[in-house]
Tab-separated table of C-alpha atoms in Angstrom:
chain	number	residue	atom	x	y	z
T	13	UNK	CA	8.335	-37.670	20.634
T	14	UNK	CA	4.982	-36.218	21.212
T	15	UNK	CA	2.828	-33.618	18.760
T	16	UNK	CA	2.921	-29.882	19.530
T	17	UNK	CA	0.678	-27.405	17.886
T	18	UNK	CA	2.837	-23.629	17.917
T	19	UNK	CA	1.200	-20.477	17.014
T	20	UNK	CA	3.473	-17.546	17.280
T	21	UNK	CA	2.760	-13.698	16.860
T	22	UNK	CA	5.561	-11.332	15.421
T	23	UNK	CA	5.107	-7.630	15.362
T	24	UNK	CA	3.930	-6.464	12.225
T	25	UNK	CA	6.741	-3.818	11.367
T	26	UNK	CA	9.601	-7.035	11.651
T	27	UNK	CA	6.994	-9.088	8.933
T	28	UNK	CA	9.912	-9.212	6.035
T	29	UNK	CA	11.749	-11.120	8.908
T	30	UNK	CA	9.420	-14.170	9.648
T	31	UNK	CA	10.416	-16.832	6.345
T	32	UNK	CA	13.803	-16.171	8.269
T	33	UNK	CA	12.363	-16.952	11.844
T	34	UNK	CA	10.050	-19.735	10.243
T	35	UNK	CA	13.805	-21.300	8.966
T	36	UNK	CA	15.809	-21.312	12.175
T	37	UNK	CA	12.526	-22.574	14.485
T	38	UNK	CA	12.077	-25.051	11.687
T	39	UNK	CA	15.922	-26.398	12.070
T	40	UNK	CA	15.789	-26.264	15.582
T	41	UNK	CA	13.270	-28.491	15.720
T	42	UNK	CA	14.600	-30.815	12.907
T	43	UNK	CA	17.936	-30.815	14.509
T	44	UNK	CA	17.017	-32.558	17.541
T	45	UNK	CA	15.327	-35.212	15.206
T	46	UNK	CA	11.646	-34.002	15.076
T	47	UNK	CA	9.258	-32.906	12.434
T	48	UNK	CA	7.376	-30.446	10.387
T	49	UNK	CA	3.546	-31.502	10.030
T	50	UNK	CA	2.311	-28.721	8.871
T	51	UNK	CA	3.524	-25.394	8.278
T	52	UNK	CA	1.197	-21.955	7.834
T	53	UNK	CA	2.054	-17.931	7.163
T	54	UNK	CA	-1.088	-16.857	7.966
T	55	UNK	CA	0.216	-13.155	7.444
T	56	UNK	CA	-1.034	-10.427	8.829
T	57	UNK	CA	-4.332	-9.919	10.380
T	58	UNK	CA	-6.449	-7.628	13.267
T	59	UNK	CA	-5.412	-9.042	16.684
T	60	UNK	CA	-8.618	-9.822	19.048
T	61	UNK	CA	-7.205	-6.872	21.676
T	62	UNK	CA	-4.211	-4.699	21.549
T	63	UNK	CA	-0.948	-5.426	22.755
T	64	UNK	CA	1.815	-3.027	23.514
T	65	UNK	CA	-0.479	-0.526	21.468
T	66	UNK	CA	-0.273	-2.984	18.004
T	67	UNK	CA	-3.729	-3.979	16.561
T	68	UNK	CA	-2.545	-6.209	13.944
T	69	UNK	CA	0.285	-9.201	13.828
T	70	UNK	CA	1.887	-11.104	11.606
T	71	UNK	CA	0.600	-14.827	12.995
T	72	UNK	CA	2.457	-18.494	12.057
T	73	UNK	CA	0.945	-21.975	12.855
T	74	UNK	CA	3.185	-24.983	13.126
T	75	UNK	CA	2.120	-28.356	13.686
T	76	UNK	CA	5.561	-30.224	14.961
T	77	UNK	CA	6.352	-33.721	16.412
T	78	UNK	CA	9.455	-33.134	18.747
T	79	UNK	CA	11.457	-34.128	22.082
T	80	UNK	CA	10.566	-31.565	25.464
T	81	UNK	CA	14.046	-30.593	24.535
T	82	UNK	CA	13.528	-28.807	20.915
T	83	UNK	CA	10.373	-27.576	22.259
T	84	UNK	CA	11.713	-25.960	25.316
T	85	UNK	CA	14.716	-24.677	23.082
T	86	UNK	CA	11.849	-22.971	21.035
T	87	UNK	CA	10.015	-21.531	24.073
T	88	UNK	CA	13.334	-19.845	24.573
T	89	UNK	CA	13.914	-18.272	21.443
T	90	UNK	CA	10.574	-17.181	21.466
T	91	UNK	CA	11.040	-15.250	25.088
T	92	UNK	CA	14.066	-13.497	24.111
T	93	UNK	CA	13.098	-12.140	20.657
T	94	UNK	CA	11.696	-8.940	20.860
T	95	UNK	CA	9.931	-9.588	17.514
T	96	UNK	CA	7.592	-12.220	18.818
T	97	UNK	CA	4.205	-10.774	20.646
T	98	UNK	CA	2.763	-13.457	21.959
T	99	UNK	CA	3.369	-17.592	21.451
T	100	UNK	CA	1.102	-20.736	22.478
T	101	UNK	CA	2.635	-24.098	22.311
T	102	UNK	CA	-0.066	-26.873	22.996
T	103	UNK	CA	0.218	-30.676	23.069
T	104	UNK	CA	-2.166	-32.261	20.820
T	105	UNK	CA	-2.726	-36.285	20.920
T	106	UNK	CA	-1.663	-36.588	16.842
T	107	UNK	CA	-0.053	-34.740	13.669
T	108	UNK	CA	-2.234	-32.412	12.099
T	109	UNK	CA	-1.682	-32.241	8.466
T	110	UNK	CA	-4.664	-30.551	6.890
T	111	UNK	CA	-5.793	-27.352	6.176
T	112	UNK	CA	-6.510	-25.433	9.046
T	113	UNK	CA	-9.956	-23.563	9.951
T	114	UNK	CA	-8.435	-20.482	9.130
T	115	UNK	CA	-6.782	-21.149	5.884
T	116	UNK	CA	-10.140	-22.722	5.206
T	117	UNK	CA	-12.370	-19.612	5.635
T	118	UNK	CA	-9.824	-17.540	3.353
T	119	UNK	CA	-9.555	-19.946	0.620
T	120	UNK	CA	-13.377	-20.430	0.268
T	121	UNK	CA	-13.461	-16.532	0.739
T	122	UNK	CA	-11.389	-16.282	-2.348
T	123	UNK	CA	-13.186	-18.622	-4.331
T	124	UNK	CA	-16.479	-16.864	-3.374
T	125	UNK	CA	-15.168	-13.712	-4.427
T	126	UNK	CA	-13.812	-15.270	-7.913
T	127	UNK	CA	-17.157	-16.171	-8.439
T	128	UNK	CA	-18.688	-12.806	-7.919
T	129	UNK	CA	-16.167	-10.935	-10.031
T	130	UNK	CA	-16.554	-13.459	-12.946
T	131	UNK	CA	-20.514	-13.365	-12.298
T	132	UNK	CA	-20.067	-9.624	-12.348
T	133	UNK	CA	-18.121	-9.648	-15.491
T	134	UNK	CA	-19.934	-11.695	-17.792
T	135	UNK	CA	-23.060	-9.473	-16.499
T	136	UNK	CA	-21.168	-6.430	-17.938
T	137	UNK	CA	-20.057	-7.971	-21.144
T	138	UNK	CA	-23.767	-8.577	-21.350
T	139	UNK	CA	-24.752	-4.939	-21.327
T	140	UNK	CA	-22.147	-3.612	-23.415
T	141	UNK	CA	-22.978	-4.887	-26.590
T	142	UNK	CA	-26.071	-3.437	-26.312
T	143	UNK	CA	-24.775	0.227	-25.294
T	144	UNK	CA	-22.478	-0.461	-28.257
T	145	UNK	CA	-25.392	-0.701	-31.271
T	146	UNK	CA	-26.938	2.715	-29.772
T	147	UNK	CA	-23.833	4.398	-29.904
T	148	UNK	CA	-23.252	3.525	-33.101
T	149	UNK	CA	-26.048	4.694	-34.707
T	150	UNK	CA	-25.792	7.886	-33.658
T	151	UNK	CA	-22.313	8.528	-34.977
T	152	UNK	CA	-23.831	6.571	-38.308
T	153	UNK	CA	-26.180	9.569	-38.353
């Protein structure tokens, strides 16, 4: 059996649809004996140019090992559901099992931002107490 890398675009009004897409390309592939390396909902996100008028997508990267058979079973599901935009399947020489790039960027992007608000919020804890003493002295008045 041979690695696969599959990144599939599905239009973003059918997005409630993909854990159920994600399921059935998932047993397909396990039927035939194969398996799931790694599995990623990207969600959605801005598309690099339109297509059919759509500037965003609902994207999903799998990382499978499975026979030409599963994968060309795959290919076909992919052509004849109107959902899907766009698909790539690409051989790769081994399983991929980390985090991709993407997933990567976001998750530092998250942390960065946890950082900021919490940086931000102990700065405003900071100036309240002092707002607080002023205020009070004038109602103490």
């Amino acid at each position: 059996m041979r690695h696969y890398e599959i990144v599939f675009m599905v239009h973003p009004d059918q997005s409630e649809q993909v854990p159920g897409m994600i399921e059935r390309y998932t047993a397909a592939i396990t039927k035939d004996g194969g398996t799931m390396h790694r599995l990623e909902d990207w969600g959605r996100r801005q598309m690099a140019y339109p297509i059919n008028k759509l500037h965003k997508a609902h994207y999903v990267l799998m990382n499978v090992e499975a026979s030409q058979d599963a994968v060309d079973e795959l290919t076909t599901n992919f052509r004849y559901n109107d959902a899907v935009l766009r698909n790539l399947v690409m051989r790769t020489n081994a399983a991929e099992t980390g985090e991709s790039p993407i997933m990567k960027a976001e998750k530092e992007q998250r942390e960065r931002k946890a950082r900021y608000d919490a940086r931000s919020d102990s700065s405003a804890s900071k100036e309240q107490p002092a707002a607080k003493p002023a205020a009070a002295a004038e109602s103490s008045s």
